[in-house]
Coordinates of C-alpha atoms in Angstrom, one line a residue:
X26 CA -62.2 -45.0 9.6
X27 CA -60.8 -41.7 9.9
X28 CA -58.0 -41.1 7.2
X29 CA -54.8 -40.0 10.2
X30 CA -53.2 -36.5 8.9
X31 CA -49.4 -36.1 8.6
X32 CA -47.9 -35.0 11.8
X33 CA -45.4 -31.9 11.1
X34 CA -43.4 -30.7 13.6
X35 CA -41.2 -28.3 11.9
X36 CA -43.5 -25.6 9.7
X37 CA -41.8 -24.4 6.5
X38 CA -44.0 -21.0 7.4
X39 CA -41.5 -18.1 7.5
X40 CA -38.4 -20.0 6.5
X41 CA -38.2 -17.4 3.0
X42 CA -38.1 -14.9 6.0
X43 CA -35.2 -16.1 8.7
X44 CA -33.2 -17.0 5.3
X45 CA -33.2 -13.8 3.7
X46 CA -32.2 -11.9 7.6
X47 CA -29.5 -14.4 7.9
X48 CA -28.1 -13.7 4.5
X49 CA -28.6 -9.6 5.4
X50 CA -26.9 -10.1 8.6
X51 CA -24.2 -12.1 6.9
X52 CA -23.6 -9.3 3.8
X53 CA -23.3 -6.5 6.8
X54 CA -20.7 -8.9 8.7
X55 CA -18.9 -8.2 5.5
X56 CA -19.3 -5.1 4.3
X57 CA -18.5 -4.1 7.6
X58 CA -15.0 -6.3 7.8
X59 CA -14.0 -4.6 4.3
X60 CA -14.3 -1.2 4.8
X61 CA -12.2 -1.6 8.3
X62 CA -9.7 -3.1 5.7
X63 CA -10.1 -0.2 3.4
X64 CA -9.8 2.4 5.6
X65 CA -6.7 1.1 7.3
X66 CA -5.4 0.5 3.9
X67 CA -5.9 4.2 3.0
X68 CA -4.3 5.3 6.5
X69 CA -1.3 3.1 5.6
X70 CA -0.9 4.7 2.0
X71 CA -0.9 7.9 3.8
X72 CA 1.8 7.5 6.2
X73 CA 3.7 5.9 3.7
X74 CA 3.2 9.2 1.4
X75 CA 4.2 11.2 4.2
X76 CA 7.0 9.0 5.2
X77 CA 8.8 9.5 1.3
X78 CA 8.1 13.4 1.6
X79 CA 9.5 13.7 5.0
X80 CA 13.0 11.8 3.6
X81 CA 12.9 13.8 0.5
X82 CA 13.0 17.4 2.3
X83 CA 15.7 15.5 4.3
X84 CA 17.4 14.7 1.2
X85 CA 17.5 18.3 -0.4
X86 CA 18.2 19.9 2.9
X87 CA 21.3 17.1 3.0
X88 CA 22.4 18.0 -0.1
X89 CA 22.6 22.2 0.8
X90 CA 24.2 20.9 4.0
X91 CA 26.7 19.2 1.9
X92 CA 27.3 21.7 -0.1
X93 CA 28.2 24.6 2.4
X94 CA 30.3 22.3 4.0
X95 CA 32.7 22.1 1.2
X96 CA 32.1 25.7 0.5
X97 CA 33.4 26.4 4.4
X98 CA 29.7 28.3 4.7
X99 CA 28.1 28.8 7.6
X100 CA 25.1 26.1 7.4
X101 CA 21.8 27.0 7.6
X102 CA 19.4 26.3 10.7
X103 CA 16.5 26.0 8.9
X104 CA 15.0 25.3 5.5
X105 CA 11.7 25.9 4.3
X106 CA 10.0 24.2 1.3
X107 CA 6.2 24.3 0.0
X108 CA 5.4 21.0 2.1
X109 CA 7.1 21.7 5.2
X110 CA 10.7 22.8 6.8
X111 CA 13.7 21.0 7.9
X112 CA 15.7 22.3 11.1
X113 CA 19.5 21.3 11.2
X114 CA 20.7 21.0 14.4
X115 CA 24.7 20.7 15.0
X116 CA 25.3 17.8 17.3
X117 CA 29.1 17.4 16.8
X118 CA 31.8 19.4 14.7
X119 CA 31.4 16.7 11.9
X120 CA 27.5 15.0 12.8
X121 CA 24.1 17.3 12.0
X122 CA 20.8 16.0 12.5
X123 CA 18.2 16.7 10.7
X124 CA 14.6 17.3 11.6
X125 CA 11.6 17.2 8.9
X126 CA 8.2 18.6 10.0
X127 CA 5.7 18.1 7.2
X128 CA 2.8 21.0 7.0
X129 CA 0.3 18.1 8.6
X130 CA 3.1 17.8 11.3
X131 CA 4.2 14.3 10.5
X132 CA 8.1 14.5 11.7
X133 CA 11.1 12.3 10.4
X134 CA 14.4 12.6 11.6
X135 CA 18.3 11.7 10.6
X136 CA 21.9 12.2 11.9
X137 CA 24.5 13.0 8.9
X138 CA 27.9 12.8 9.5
X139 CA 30.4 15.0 7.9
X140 CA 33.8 14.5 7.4
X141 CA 36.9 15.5 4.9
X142 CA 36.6 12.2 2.8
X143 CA 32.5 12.3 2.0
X144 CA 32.9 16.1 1.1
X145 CA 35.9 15.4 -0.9
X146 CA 34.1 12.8 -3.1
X147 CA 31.0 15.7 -3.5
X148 CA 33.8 17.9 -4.7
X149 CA 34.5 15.4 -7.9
X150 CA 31.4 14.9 -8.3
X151 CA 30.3 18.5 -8.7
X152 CA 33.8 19.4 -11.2
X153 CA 32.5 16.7 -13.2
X154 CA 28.8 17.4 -13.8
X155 CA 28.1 19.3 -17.0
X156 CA 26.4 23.0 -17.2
X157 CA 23.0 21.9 -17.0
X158 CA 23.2 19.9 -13.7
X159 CA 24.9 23.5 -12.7
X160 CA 21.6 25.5 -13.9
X161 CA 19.3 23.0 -12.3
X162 CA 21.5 23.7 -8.8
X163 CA 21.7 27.4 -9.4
X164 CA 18.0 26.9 -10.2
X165 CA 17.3 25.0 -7.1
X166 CA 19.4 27.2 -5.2
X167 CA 17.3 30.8 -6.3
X168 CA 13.8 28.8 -5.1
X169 CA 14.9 27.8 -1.8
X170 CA 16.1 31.2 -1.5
X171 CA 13.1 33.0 -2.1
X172 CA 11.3 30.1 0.0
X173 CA 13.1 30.9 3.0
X174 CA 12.3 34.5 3.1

């Protein structure tokens, strides 16, 4: 009698192979799914750097705004600074908005009101500040007028 060979269905021929192009397929899947993550990430971090220097600009340009105000100055209509400018707009006698347009044109914007009790506390705040908070403004004051020229 014949001896009766194993039947195999299933070969294990070429199983290394469909293993190792699942596993690559798998590894691009995600690679792929990480560096959409990073990327958005990285667009996220800038807008939120943009967002802070927008609001800073608005900040200084609030704080010369403030200060001609209490000086009865005429305000100014625009400011310029090294990473963009800030337009002041009079909307009412005692509300200004301001406008910031970053050099990449990323735009922020804020109303400000002004009235007699906000500039009176800016008044005792400036008679008490010593003489090197003074130089700083005085400073501050000589670059954003050379910048605006």
């Amino acid at each position: 009698m014949r001896a009766r060979r194993p039947l195999h269905l299933i070969s294990d021929e070429g199983s290394s192979l469909m293993s190792t192009l699942l596993l690559l397929v798998f590894l691009s899947v995600i690679i792929t799914s990480v560096t959409g993550v990073v990327k958005h990430q990285i667009h996220q971090y800038r807008q939120t750097a943009y967002s802070y220097e927008a609001k800073t600009l608005i900040e200084m340009a609030e704080v010369v705004l403030l200060e001609a105000e209490i000086k009865d100055q005429r305000f100014p209509e625009k400011i310029v600074f090294s990473t963009g400018s800030v337009t002041v707009s009079r909307i009412s006698p005692s509300i200004f908005q301001l406008e910031a347009v970053l050099h990449n044109q990323y735009t922020s914007k804020k109303q400000v009101s002004v009235d007699a009790e906000s500039t009176e506390e800016v008044t005792e705040e400036t008679t008490l500040e010593n003489k090197t908070n003074q130089r700083e403004e005085d400073d501050f004051k000589e670059d954003w007028l050379l910048m605006d020229r």
